[in-house]
Coordinates of N, CA, C and O and ligand atoms in Angstrom, one line a residue:
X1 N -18.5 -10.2 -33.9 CA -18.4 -9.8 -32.5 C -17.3 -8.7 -32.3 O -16.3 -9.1 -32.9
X2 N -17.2 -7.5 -31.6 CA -16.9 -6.8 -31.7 C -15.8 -7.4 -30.5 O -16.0 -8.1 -29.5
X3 N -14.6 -6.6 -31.0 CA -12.9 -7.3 -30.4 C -12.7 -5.9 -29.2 O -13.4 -4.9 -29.1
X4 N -12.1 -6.3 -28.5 CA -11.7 -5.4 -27.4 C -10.3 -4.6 -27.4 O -9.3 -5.3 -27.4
X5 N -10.1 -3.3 -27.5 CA -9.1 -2.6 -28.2 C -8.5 -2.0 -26.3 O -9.1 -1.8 -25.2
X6 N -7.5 -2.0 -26.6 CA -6.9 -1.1 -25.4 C -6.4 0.6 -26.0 O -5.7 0.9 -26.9
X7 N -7.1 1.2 -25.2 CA -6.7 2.6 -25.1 C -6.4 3.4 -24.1 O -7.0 3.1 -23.1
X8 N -5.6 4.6 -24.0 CA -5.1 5.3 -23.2 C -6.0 5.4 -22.1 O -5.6 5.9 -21.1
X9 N -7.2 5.0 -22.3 CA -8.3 5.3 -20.8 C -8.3 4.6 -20.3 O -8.7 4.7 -19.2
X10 N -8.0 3.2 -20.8 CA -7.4 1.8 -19.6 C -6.1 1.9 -18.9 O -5.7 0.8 -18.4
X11 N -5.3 3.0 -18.7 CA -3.9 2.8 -18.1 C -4.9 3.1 -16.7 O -5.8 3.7 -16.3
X12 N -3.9 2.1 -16.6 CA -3.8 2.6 -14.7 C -2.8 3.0 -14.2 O -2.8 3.1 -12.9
X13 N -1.6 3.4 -14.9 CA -0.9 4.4 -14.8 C 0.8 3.8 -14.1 O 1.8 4.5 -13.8
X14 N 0.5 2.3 -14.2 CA 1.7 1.4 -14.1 C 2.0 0.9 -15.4 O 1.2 0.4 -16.2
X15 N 3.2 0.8 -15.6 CA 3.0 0.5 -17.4 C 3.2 -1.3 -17.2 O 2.5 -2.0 -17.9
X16 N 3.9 -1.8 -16.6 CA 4.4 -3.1 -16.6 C 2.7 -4.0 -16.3 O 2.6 -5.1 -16.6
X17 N 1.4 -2.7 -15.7 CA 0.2 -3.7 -15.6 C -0.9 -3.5 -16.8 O -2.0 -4.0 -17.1
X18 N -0.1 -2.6 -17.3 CA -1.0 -2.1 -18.8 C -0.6 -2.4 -19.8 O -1.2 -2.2 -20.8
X19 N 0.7 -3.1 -19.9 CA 1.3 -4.2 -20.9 C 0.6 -5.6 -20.6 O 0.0 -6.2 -21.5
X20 N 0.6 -6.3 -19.2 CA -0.5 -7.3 -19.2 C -1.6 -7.0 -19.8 O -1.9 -7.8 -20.8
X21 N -2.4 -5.9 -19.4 CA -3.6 -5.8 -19.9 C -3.6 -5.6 -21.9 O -4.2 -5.8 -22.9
X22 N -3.2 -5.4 -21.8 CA -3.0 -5.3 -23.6 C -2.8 -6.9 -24.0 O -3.5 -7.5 -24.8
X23 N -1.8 -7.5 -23.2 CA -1.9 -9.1 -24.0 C -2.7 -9.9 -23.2 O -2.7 -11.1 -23.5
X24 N -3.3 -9.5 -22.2 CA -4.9 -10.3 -21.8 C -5.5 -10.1 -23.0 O -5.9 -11.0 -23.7
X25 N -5.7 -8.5 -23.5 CA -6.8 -8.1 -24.5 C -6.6 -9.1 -25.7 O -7.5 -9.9 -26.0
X26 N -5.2 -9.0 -26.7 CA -4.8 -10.0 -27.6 C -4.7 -11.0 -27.7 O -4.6 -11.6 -28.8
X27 N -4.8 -11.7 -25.9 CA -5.1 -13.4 -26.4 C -6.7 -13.4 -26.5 O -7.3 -14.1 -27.2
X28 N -7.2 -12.5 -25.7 CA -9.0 -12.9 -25.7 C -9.5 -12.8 -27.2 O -10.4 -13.4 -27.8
X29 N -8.5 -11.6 -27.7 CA -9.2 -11.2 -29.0 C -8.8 -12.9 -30.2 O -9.4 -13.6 -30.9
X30 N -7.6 -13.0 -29.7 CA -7.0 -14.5 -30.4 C -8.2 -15.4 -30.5 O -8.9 -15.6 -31.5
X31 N -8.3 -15.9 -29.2 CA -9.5 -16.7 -29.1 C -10.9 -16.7 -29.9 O -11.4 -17.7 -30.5
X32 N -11.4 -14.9 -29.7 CA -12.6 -15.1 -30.5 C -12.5 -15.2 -32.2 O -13.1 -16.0 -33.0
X33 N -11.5 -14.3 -32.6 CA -10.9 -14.5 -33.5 C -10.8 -15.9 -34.2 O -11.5 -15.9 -35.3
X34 N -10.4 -16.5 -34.0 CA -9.8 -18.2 -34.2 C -11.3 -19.0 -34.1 O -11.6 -20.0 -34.8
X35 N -12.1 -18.6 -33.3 CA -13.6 -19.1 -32.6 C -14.5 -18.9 -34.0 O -15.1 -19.8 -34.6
X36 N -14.4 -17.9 -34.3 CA -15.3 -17.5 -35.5 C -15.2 -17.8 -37.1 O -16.0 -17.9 -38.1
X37 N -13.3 -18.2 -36.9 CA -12.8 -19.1 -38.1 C -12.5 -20.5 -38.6 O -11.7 -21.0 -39.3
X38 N -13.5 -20.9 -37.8 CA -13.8 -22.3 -38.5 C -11.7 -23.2 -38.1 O -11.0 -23.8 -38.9
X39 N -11.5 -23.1 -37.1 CA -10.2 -24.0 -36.0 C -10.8 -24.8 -35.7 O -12.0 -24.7 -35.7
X40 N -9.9 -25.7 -35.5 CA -10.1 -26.8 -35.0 C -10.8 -27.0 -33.5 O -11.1 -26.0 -32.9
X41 N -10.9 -27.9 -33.1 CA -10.9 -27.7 -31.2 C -9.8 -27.7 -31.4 O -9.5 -26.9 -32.4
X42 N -8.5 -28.4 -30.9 CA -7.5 -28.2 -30.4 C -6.7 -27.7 -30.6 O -5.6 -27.9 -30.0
X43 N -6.8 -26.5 -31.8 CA -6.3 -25.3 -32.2 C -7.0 -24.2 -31.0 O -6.3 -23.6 -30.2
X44 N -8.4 -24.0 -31.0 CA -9.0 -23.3 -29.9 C -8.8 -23.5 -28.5 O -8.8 -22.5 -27.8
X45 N -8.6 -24.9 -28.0 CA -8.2 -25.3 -26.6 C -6.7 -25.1 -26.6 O -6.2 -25.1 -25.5
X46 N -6.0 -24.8 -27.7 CA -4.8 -24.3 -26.8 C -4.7 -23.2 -26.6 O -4.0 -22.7 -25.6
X47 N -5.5 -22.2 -27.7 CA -5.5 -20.8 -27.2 C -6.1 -20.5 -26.0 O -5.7 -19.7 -25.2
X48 N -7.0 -21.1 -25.9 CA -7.8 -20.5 -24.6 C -7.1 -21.2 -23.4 O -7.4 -20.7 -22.4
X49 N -6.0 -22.2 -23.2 CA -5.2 -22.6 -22.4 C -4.3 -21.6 -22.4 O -3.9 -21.4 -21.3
X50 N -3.6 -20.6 -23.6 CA -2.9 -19.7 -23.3 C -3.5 -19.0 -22.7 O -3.0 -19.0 -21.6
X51 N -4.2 -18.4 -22.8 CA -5.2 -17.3 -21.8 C -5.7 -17.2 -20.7 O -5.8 -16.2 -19.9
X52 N -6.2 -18.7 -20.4 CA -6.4 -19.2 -18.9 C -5.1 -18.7 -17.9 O -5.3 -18.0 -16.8
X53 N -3.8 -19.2 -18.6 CA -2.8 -19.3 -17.8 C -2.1 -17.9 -17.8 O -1.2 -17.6 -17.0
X54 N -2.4 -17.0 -18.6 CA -1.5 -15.7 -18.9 C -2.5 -15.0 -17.5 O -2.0 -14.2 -16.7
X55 N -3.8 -15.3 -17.5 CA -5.3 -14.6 -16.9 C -4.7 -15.0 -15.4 O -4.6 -14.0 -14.7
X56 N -4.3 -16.0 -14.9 CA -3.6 -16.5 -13.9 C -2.4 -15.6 -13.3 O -2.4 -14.7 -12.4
X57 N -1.6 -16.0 -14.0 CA -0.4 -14.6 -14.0 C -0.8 -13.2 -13.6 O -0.6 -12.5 -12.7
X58 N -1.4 -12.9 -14.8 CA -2.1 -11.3 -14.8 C -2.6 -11.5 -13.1 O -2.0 -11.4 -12.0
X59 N -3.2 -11.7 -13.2 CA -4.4 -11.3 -11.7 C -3.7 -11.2 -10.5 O -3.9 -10.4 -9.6
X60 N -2.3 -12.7 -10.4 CA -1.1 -12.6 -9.5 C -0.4 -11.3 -9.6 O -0.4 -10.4 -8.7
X61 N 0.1 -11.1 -10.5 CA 0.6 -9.6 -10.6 C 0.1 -8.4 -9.7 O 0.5 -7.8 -8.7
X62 N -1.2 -8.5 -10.5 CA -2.2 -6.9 -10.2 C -2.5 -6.6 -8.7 O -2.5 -5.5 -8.1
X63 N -2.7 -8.3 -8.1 CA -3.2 -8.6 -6.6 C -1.8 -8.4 -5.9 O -1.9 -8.0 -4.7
X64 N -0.9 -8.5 -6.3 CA 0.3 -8.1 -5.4 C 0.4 -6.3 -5.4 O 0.9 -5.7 -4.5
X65 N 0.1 -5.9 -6.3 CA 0.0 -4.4 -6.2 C -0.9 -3.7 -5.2 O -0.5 -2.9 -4.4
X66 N -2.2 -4.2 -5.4 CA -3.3 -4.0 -4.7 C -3.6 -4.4 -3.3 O -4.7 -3.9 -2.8
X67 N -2.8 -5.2 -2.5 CA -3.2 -6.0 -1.7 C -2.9 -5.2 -0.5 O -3.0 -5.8 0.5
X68 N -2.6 -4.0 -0.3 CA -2.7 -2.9 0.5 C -3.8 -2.1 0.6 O -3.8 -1.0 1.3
X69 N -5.1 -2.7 -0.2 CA -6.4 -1.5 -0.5 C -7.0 -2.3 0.4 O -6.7 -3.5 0.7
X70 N -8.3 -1.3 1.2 CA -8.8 -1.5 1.9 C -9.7 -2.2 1.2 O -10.0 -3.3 1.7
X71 N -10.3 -1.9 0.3 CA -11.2 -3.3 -0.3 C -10.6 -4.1 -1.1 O -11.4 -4.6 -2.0
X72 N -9.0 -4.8 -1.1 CA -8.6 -5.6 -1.3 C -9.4 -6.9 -1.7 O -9.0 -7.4 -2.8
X73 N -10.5 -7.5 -1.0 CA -10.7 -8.6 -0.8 C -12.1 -8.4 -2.2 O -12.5 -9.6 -2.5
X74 N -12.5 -7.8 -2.6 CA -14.0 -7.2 -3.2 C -13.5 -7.6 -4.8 O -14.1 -8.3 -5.5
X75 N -11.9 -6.7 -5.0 CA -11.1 -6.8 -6.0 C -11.0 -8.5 -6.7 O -11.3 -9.0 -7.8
X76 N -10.1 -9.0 -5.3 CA -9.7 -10.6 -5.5 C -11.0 -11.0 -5.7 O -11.0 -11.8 -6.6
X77 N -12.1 -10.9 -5.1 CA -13.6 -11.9 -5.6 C -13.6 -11.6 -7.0 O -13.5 -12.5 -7.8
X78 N -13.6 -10.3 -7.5 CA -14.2 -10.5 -9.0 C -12.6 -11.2 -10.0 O -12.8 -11.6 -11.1
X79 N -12.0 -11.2 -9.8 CA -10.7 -12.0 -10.1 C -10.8 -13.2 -10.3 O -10.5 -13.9 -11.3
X80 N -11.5 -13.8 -8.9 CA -12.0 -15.3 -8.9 C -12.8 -15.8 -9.4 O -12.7 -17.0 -9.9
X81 N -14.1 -14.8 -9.6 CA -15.3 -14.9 -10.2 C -15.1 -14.9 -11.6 O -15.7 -15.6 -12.4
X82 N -14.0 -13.9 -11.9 CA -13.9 -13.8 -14.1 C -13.4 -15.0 -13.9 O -14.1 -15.6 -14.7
X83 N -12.1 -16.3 -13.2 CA -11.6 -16.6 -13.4 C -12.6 -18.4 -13.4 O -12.4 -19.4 -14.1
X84 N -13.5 -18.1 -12.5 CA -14.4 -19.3 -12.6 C -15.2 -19.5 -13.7 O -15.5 -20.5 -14.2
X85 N -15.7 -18.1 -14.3 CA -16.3 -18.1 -15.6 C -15.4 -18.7 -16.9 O -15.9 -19.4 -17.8
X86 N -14.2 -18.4 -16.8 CA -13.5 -18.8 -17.7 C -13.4 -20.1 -17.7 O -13.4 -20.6 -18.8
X87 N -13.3 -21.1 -16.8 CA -12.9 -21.9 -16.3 C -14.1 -23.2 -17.3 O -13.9 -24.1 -18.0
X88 N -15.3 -22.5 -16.7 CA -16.7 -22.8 -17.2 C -16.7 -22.8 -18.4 O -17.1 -23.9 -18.8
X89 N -16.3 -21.8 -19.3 CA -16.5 -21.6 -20.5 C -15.2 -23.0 -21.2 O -15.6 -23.7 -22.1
X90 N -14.2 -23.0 -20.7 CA -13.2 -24.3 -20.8 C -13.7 -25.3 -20.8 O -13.5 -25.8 -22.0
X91 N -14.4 -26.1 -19.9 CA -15.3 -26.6 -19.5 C -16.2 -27.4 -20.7 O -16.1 -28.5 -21.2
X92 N -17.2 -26.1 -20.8 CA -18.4 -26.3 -21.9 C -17.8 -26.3 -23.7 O -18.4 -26.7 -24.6
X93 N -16.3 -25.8 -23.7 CA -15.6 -26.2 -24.8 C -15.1 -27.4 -24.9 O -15.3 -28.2 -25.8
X94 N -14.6 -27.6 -24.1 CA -13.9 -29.4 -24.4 C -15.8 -30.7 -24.3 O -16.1 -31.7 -25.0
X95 N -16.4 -30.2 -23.6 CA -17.7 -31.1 -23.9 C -18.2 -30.8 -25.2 O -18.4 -31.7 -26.1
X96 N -18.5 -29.4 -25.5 CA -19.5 -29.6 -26.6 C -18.7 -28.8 -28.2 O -19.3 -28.9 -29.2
X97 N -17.6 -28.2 -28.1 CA -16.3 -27.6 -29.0 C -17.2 -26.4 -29.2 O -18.0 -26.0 -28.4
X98 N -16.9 -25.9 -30.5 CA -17.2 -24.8 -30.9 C -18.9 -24.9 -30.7 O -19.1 -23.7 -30.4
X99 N -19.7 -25.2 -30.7 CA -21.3 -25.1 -30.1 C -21.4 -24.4 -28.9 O -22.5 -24.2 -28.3
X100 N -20.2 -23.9 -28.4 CA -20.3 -23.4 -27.3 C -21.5 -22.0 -27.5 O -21.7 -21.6 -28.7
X101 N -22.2 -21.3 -26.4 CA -23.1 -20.5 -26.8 C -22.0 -19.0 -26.9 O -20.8 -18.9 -26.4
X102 N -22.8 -18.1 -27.6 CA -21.3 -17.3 -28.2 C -21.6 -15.7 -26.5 O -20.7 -15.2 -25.9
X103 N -22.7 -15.5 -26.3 CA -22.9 -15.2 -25.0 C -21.9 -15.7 -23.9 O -22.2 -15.3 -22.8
X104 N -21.1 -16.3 -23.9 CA -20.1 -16.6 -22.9 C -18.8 -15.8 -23.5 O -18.2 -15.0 -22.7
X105 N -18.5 -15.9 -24.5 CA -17.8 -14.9 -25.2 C -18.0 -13.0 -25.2 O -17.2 -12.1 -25.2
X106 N -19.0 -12.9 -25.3 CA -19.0 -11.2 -25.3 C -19.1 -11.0 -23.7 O -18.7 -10.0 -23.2
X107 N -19.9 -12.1 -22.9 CA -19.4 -11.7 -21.4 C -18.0 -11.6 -20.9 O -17.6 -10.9 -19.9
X108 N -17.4 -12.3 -21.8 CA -16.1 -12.3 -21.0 C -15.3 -10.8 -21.4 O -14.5 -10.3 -20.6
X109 N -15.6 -10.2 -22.9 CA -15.4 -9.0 -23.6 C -15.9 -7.9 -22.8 O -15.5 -6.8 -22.7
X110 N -16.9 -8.3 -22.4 CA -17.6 -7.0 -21.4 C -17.1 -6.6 -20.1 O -16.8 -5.4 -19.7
X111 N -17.1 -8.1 -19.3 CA -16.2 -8.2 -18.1 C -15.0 -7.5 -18.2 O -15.1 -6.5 -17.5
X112 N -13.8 -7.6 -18.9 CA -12.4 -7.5 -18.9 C -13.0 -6.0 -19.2 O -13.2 -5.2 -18.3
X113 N -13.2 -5.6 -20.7 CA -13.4 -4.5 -20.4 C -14.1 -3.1 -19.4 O -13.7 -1.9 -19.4
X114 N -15.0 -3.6 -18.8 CA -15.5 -2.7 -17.3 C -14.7 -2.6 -16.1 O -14.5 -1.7 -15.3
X115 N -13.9 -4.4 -16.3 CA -13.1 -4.2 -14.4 C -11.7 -3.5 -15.1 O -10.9 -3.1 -14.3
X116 N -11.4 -3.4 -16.1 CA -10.2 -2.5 -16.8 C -10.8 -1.2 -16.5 O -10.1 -0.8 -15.6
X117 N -11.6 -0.5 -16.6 CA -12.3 0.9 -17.2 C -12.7 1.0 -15.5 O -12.3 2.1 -15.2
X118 N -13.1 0.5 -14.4 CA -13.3 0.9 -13.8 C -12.9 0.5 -12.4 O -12.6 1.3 -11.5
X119 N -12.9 -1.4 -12.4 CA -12.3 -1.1 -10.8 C -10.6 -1.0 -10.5 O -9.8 -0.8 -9.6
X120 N -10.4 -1.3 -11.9 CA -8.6 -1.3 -11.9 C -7.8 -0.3 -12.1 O -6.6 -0.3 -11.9
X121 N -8.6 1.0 -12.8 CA -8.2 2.4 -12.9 C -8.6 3.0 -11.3 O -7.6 3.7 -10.9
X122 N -9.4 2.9 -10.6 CA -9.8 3.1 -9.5 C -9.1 2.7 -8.3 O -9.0 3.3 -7.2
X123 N -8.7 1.4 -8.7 CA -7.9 1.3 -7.3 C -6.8 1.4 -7.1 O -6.2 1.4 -6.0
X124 N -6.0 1.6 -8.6 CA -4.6 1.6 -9.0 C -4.9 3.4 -8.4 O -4.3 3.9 -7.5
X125 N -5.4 3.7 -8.9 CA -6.0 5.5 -8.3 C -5.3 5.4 -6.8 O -4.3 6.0 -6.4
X126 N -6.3 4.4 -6.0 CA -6.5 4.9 -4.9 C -4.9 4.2 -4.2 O -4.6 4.6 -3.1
X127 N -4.1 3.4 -4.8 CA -2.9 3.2 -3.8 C -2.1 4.4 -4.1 O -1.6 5.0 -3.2
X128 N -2.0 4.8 -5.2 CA -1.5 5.9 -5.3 C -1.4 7.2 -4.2 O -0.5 8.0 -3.8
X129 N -2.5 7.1 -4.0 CA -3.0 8.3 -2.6 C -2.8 7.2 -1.5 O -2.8 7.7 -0.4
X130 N -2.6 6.6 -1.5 CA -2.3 5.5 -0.1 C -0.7 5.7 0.0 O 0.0 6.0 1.0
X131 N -0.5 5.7 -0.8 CA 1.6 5.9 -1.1 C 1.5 7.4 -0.9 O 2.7 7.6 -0.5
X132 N 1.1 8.3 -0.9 CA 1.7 9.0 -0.9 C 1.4 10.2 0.2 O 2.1 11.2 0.2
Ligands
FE2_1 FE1 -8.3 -6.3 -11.6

């Protein structure tokens, strides 16, 4: 499964939220990583507990930045929404361990990568012009 790389076209041009986003990227990559190497579950459930909780943080961060955009609220749903998928995918790990289906995994690789590339370069864009 192909890993998710951070590049100069993901800044949103705050570095303290493109350093999150790089170790969002590194724990997810951890996970699949570890996923594909025959771990334990509870080698996998704590990684993905690191990530849960780092994914928590991250989003608190970003949403305090953001929370001045007029579509503020559009932002925080897909936040809640990646954050319920994950939640799910937790979920369907601790029930069934690694059998989990691997489609929940490259969704989540896809997700992070698009709302990076596009609504979080975009809105970090647009407070910029709000500030100034
Ligand atoms: Fe975001």
């Amino acid at each position: 499964m192909d890993l998710i790389k951070w590049e100069e076209s993901y800044s949103v041009g705050v570095s303290e939220i493109d350093r999150q986003h790089q170790q969002l990227f590194t724990l997810l990559n951890k996970f699949v990583l570890n996923f594909g190497a025959g771990n334990t579950r509870d080698e996998l459930q704590s990684v993905l507990e690191e990530m849960i909780d780092y994914m928590g943080y991250h989003f608190r961060c970003e949403e305090n930045y953001l929370q001045g955009h007029p579509d503020f609220a559009k932002h925080r749903g897909q936040h809640y929404d990646f954050v319920q998928k994950t939640l799910q995918l937790q979920k369907d790990f601790m029930e069934k361990g690694p059998g989990i289906s691997q489609d929940v995994l490259k969704f989540l690789i896809v997700w992070l990568k698009n709302h990076v590339l596009t609504m979080d370069t975009a809105y970090f864009t647009d407070m910029r012009k709000i500030a100034s």
